[in-house]
C-alpha positions as semicolon CSV with decimal commas, in nm:
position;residue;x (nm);y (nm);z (nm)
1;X;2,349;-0,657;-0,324
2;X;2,061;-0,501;-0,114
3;X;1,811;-0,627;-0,321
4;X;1,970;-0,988;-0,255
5;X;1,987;-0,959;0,084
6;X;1,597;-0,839;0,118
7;X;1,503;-1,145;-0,082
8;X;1,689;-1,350;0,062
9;X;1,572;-1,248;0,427
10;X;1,218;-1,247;0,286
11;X;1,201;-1,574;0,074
12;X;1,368;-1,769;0,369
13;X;1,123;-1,628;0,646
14;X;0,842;-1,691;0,428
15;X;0,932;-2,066;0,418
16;X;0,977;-2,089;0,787
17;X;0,636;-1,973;0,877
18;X;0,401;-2,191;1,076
19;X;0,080;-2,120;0,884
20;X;-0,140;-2,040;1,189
21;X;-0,146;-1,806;1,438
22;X;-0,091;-1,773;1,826
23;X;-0,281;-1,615;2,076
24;X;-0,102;-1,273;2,104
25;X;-0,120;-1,271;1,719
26;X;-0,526;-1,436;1,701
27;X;-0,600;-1,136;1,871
28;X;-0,446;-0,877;1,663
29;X;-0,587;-0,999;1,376
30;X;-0,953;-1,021;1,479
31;X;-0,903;-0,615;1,566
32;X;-0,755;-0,613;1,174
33;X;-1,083;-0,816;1,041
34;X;-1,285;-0,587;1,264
35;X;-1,127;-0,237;1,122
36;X;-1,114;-0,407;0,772
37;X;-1,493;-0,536;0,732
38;X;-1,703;-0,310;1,008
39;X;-1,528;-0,001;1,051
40;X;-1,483;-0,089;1,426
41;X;-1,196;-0,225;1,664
42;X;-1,474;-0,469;1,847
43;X;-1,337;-0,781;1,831
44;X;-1,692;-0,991;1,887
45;X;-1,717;-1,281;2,034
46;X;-1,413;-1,517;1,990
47;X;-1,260;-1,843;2,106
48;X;-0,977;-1,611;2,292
49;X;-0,934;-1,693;2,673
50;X;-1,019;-1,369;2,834
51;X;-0,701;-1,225;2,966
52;X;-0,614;-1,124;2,603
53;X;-0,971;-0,916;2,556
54;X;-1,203;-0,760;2,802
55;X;-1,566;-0,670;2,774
56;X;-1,669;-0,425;2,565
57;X;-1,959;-0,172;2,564
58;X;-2,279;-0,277;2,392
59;X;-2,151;-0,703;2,379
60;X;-1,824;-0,846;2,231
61;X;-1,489;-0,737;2,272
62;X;-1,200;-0,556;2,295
63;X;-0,840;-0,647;2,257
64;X;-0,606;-0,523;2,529
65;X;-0,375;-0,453;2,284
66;X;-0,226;-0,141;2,117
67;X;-0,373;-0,092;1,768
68;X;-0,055;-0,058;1,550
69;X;0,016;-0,342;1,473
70;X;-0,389;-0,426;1,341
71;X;-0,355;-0,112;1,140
72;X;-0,043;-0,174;0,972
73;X;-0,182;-0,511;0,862
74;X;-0,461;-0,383;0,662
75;X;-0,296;-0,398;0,348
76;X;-0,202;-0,770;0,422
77;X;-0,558;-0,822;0,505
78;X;-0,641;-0,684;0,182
79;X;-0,412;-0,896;-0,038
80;X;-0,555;-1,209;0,159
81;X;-0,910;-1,097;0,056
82;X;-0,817;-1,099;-0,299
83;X;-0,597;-1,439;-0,273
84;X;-0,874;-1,609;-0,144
85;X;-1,080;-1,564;-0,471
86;X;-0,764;-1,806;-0,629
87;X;-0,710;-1,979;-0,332
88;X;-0,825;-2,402;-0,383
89;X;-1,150;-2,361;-0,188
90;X;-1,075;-2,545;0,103
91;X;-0,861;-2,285;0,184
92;X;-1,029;-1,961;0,128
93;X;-1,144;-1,937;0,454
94;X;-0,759;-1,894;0,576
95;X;-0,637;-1,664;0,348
96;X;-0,652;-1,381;0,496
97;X;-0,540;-1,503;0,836
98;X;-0,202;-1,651;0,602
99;X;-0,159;-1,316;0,421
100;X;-0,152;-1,107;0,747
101;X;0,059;-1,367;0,920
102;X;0,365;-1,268;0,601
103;X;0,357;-0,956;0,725
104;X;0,598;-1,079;1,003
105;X;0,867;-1,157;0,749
106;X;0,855;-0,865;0,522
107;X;0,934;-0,639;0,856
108;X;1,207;-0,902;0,965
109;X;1,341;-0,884;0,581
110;X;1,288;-0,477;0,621
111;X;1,521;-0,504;0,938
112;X;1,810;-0,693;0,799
113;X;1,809;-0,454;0,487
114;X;1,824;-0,143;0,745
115;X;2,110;-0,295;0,904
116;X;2,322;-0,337;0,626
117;X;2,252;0,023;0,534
118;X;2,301;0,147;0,887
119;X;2,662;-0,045;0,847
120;X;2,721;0,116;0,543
121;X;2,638;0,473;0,684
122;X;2,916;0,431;0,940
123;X;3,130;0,422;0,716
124;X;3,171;0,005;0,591
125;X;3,245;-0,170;0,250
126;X;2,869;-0,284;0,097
127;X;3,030;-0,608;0,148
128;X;3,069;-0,586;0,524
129;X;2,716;-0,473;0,622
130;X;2,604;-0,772;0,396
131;X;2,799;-0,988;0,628
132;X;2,672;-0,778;0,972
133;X;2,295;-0,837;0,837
134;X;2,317;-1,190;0,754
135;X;2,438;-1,208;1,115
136;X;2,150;-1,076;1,222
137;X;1,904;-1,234;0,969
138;X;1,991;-1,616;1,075
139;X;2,223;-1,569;1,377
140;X;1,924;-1,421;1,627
141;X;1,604;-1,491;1,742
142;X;1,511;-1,230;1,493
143;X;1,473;-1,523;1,251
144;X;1,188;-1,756;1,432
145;X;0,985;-1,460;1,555
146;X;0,965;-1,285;1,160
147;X;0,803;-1,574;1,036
148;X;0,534;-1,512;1,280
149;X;0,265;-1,181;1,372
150;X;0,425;-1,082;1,673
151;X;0,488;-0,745;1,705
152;X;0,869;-0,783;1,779
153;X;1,003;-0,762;1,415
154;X;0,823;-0,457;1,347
155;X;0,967;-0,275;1,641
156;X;1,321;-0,395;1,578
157;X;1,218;-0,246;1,174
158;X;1,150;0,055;1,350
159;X;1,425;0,130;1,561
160;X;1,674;0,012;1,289
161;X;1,504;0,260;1,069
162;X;1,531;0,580;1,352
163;X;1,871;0,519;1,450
164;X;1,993;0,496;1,050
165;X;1,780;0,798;0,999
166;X;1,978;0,990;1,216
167;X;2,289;0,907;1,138
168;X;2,173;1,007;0,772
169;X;2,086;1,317;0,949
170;X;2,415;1,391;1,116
171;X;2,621;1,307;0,771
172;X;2,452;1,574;0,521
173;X;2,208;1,742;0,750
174;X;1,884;1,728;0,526
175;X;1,540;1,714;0,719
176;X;1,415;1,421;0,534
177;X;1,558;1,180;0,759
178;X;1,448;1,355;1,040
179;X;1,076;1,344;0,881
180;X;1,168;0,969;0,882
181;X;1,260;0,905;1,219
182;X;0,959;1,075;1,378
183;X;0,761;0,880;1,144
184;X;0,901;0,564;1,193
185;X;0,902;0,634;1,632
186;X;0,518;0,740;1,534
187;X;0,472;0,385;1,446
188;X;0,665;0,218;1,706
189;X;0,444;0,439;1,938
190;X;0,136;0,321;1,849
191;X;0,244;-0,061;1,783
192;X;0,374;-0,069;2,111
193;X;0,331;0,232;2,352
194;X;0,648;0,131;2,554
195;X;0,888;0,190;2,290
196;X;0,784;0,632;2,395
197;X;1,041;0,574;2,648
198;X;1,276;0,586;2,444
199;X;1,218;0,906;2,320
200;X;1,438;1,127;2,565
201;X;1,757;0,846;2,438
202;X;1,643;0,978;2,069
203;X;1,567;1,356;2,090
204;X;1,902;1,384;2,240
205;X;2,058;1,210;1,954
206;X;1,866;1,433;1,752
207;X;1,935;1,772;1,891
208;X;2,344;1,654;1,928
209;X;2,354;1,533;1,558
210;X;2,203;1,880;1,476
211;X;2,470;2,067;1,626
212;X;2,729;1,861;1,408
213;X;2,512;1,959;1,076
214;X;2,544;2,327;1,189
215;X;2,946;2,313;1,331
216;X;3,004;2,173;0,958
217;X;2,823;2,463;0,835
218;X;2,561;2,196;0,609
219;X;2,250;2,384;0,785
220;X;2,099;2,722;0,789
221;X;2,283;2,961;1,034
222;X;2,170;3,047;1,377
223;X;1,931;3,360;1,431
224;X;2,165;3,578;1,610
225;X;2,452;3,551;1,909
226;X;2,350;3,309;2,169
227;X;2,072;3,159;2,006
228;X;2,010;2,824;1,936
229;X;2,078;2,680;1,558
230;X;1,725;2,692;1,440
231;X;1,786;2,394;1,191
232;X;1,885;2,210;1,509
233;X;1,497;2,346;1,668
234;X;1,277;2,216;1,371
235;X;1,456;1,893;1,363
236;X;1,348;1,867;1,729
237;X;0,983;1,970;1,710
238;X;0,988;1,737;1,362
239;X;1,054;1,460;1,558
240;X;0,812;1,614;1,892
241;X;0,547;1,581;1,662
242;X;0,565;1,203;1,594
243;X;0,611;1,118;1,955
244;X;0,305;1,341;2,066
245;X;0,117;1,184;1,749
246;X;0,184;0,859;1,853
247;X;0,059;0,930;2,241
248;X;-0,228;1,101;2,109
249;X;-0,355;0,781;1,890
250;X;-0,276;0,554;2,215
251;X;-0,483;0,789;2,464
252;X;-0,748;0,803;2,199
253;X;-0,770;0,368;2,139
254;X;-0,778;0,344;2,530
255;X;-1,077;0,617;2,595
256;X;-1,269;0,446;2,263
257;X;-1,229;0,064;2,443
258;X;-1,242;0,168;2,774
259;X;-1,353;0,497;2,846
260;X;-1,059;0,667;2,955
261;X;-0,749;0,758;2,822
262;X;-0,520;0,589;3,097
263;X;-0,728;0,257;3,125
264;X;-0,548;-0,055;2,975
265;X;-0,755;-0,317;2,951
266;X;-0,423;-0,516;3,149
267;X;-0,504;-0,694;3,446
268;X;-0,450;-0,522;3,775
269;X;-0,195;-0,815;3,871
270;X;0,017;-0,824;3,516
271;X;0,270;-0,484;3,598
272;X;0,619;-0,388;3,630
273;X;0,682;-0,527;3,986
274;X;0,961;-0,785;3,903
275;X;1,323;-0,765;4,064
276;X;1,539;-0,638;3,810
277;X;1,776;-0,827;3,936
278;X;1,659;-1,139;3,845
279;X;1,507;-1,067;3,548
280;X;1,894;-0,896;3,409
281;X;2,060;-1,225;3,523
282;X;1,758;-1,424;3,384
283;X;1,801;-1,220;3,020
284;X;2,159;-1,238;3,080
285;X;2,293;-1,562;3,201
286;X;1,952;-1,784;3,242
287;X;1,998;-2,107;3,032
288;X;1,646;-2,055;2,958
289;X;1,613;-1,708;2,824
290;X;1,971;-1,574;2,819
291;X;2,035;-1,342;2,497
292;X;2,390;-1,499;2,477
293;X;2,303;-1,859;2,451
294;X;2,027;-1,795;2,218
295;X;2,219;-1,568;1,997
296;X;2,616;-1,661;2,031
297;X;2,678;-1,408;1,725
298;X;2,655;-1,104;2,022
299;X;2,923;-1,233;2,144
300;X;3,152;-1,123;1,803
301;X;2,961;-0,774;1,857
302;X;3,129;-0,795;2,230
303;X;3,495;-0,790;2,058
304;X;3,385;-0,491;1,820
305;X;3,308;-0,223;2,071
306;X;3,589;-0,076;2,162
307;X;3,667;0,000;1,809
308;X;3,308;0,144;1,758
309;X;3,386;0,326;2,117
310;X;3,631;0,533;1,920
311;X;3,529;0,534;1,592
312;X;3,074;0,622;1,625
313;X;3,099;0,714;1,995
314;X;2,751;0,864;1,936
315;X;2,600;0,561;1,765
316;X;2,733;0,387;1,987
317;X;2,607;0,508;2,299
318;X;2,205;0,540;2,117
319;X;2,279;0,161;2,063
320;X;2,349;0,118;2,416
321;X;2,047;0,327;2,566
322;X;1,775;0,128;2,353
323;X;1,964;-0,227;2,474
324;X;1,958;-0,094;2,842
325;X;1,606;0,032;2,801
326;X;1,502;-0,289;2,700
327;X;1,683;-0,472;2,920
328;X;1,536;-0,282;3,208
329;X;1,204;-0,239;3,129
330;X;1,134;-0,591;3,053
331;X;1,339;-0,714;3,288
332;X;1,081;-0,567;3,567
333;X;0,767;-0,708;3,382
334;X;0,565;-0,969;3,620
335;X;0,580;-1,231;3,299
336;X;0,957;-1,086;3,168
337;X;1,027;-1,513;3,060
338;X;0,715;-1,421;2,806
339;X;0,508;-1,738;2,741
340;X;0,588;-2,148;2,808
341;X;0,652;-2,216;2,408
342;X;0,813;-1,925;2,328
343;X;1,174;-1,920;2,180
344;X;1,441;-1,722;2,371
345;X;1,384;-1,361;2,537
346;X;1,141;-1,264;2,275
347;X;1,111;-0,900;2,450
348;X;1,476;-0,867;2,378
349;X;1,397;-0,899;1,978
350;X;1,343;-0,534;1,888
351;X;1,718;-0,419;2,049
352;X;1,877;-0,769;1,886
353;X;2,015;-0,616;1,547
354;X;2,138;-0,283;1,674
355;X;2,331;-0,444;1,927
356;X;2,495;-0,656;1,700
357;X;2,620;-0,356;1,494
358;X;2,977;-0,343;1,643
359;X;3,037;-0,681;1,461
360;X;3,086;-0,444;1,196
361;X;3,443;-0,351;1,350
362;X;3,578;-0,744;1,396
363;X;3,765;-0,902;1,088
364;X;3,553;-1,201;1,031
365;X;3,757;-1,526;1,052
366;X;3,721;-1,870;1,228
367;X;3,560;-1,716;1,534
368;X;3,304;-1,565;1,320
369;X;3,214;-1,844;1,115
370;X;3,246;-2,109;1,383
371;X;3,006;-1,873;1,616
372;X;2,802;-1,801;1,301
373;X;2,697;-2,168;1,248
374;X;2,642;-2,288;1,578
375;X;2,346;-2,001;1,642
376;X;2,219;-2,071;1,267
377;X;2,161;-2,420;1,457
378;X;1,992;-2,252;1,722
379;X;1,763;-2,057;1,509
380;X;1,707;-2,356;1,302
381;X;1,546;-2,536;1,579
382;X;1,370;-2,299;1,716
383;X;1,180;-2,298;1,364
384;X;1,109;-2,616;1,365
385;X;1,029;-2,703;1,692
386;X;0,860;-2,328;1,753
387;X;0,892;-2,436;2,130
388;X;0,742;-2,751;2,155
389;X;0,983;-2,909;2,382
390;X;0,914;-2,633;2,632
391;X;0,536;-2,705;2,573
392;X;0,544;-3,094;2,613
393;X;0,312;-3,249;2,862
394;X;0,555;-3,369;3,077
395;X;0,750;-2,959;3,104
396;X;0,350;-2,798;3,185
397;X;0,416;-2,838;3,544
398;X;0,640;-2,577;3,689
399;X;0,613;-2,198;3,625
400;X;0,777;-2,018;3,276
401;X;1,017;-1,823;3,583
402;X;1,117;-2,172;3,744
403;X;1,162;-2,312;3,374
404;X;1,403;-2,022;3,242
405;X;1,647;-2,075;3,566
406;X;1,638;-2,487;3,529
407;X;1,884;-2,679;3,291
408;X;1,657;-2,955;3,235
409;X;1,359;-2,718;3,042
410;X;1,672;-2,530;2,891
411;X;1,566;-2,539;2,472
412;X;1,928;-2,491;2,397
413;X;2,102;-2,683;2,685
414;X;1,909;-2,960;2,694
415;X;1,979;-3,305;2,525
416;X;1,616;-3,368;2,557
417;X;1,553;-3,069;2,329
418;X;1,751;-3,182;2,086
419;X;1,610;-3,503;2,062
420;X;1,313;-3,358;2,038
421;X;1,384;-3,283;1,677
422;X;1,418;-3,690;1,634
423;X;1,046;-3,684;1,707
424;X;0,886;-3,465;1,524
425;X;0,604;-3,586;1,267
426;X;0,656;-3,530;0,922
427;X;0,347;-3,760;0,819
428;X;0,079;-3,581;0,988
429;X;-0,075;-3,221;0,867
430;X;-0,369;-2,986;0,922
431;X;-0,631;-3,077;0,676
432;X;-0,863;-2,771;0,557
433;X;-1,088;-2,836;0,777
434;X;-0,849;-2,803;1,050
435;X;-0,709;-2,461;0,941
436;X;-1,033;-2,284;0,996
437;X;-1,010;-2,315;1,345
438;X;-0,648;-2,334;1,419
439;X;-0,722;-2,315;1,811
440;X;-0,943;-2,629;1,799
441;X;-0,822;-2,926;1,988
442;X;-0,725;-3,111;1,677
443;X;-0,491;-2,842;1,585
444;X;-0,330;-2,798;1,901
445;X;-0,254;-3,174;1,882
446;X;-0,103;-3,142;1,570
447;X;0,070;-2,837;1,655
448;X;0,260;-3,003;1,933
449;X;0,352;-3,267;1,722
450;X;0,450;-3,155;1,365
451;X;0,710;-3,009;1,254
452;X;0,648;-2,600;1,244
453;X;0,656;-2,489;0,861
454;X;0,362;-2,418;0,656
455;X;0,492;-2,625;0,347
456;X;0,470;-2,930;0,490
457;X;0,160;-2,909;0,640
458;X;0,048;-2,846;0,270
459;X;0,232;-3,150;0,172
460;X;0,121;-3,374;0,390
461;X;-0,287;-3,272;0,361
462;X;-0,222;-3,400;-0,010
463;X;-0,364;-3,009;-0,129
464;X;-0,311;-2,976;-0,521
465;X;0,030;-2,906;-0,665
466;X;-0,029;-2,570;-0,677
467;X;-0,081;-2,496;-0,345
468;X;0,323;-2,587;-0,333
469;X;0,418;-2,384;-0,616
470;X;0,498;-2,053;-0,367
471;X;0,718;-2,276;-0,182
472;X;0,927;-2,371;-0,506
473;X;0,969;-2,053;-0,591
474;X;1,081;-1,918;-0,258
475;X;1,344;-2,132;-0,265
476;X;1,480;-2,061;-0,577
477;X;1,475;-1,722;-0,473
478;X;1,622;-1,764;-0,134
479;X;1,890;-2,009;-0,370
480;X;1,940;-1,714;-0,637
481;X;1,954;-1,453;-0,334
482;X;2,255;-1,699;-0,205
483;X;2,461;-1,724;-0,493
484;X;2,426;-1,301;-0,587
485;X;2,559;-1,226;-0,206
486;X;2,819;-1,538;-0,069
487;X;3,122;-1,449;-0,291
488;X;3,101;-1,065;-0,217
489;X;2,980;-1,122;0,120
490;X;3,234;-1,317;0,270
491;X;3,528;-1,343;-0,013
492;X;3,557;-0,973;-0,083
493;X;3,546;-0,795;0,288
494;X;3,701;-0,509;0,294
């Protein structure tokens, strides 16, 4: 059944992806090119505007980016290198941007798996976490952002993977998991230095889980009266180690691009000097970027947590500290709506499965399938569309803050977004020569019009038959996938 569900996950967000890439995502992958092909992180000269890079020493340069997510993409890089020698030749030049751009789903596919396993390690039927993950795999925003670069699925990965770590931890008390989660908080550290505030919310989970191993008696014993269990100490400076690791690698990319270790590259203007206020009610209630109205399913988490209260009071309450932190945090960023043709409160991504895990403790039934299908809808458009009613022409000419408060540019509220769907254009495509520059003006024309999946791009640039063949078979997977998990996913709940 886990194998299904990965698949599934996987072969679905591989058939939603766009085929190009963003800004936010151009610009990681020039600093993967660069590590990949010159041993450097100088991104040259590109067609970026320049708030994304800044100068660098000795011409080109530098992303003002953390370097995580470049470095993680290597081996996607890699396989794109060695597609492109099979690749029709039109194409070759693209490869490797369309290789590092999967990497997006295999992380989002990676997070649903961890959350049926997290499920299942508090104590659920196999069948029940199915259900919980397919929640999360098509009932968030998690969907639409793993079929792209951004660095959101890999961070919600990551946190899925430290919080089931220690709960693996507190159940039989070995020291793997705790190897895990400071390797997996290593990486979020480095893909995104933010997520280090989280670490006081996680040592403490740590250290309290560690006094559980050793009340059990599953640990070594303490050293002596009145000393601490030194199981309980390791398992702290185990996890110590990743954090500082992870600071160390971020101190060291700033000094290398700019010299010192607490330069940013970020404009002096972009910081943390929102309300909080406003950008809570704006994540909140907004019906432009509220959580709720872009994921419903939370709302069958809501009716789950006071059984979770009393049945994973600890889990519970690490669940709530990395939704508050994000929540917080983000909510004081200068640009917390994130871009104009963005879908939902993309900040919000990396928190989205764990907070859905109390669905695990609510009977599904009409509420659950009836919630279920209407944010499947949601997600579904935002694929499609990837924003482009919040992009149009006629939406450019108030501010993303004034958009995310206003009805009328609502993307879920909206009957003009809706409609929007009515007008998309399945007859027009990128031809090859379009898809080596995929910021050219041609392509942003077609990107506003088109509808947002790679396979019909493909289509519609009459490429050879082959070049459709991995769609095919990614839906017979995704079909196969379907068929293994619906019966015992939703007929056989325990």
């Amino acid at each position: 059944m886990r194998l299904a569900l990965f698949l599934l996950a996987l072969s679905v967000y591989l058939l939603s992806m766009t085929g190009t890439l963003g800004i936010d995502e151009e610009t990681m992958y020039l600093v993967t090119e660069s590590i990949a092909e010159r041993g450097g992180v100088n991104v040259g000269p590109s067609m970026l505007r320049e708030t994304w890079t800044v100068p660098a020493r000795g011409g080109g340069r530098y992303s003002i980016l953390e370097v995580g997510q470049s470095v993680l993409a290597l081996p996607f890089y890699y396989i794109g290198k060695l597609g492109a020698s099979i690749a029709p030749t039109q194409l070759r030049p693209y490869a490797t941007r369309a290789a590092v751009a999967a990497m997006g789903p295999v992380f989002g596919a990676l997070a649903v798996l961890l959350v049926a396993l997290l499920v299942e390690a508090l104590g659920h039927s196999p069948a029940r976490a199915a259900a919980v993950a397919l929640l999360a795999a098509f009932g968030t925003i998690l969907w639409p952002y793993a079929r792209t670069f951004y660095r959101e699925p890999v961070l919600a990965a990551l946190f899925l993977a430290i919080v089931w770590a220690l709960v693996r931890w507190r159940d039989d008390g070995r020291m793997r998991w705790v190897v895990l989660a400071s390797t997996a908080f290593f990486l979020a550290g480095i893909v995104r230095v933010l997520a280090l505030g989280l670490f006081p919310f996680f040592a403490a989970a740590i250290w309290r889980a560690g006094l559980d191993v050793h009340a059990r008696g599953d640990g070594a014993p303490a050293r002596g009266p009145g000393r601490p269990y030194m199981g309980n100490v390791a398992a702290a400076a185990i996890f110590g180690v990743g954090a500082i690791a992870a600071l160390a690698v971020d101190l060291g990319y700033n000094a290398l691009r700019f010299g010192s270790p607490w330069a940013t590259g970020y404009p002096k203007e972009e910081t943390f000097s929102h309300p909080l206020h406003i950008g809570l009610y704006g994540f909140l209630f907004s019906p432009g970027r509220s959580v709720f109205l872009f994921c419903p399913v939370l709302v069958i988490a809501m009716f789950g947590l006071p059984r979770m209260w009393r049945e994973a009071r600890e889990t519970l309450g690490l669940v709530a500290a990395v939704v508050i932190f994000h929540l917080c945090v983000y909510g004081c960023w200068w640009a917390w709506a994130n871009g104009r043709g963005l879908w939902g409160p993309r900040y919000l991504v990396p928190m989205l499965p764990l907070a859905l895990l109390p669905a695990a403790w609510v009977k599904p039934g009409r509420l659950w399938i009836g919630v279920l299908g209407l944010s499947i809808a949601i997600q579904a458009m935002g694929v499609l569309t990837w924003g482009r009613f919040l992009a149009a022409p006629e939406k450019e000419r108030a501010r993303v803050e004034v958009k995310a408060f206003d009805v009328t540019h609502s993307a879920v509220l909206s009957g003009d977004a809706w409609a929007s769907l009515g007008t998309l254009r399945w007859d027009r495509a990128y031809e090859p020569s379009v898809l080596r520059d995929p910021h050219s003006p041609e392509a942003h024309d077609l990107k506003a019009t088109t509808a947002a999946v790679w396979w019909a791009y493909a289509w519609r640039a009459n490429l050879p038959l082959r070049t459709l063949a991995p769609a095919v078979v990614l839906a017979a997977l995704a079909l196969g996938s379907m068929i293994a998990l619906g019966v015992r996913a939703f007929r056989n709940l325990a």
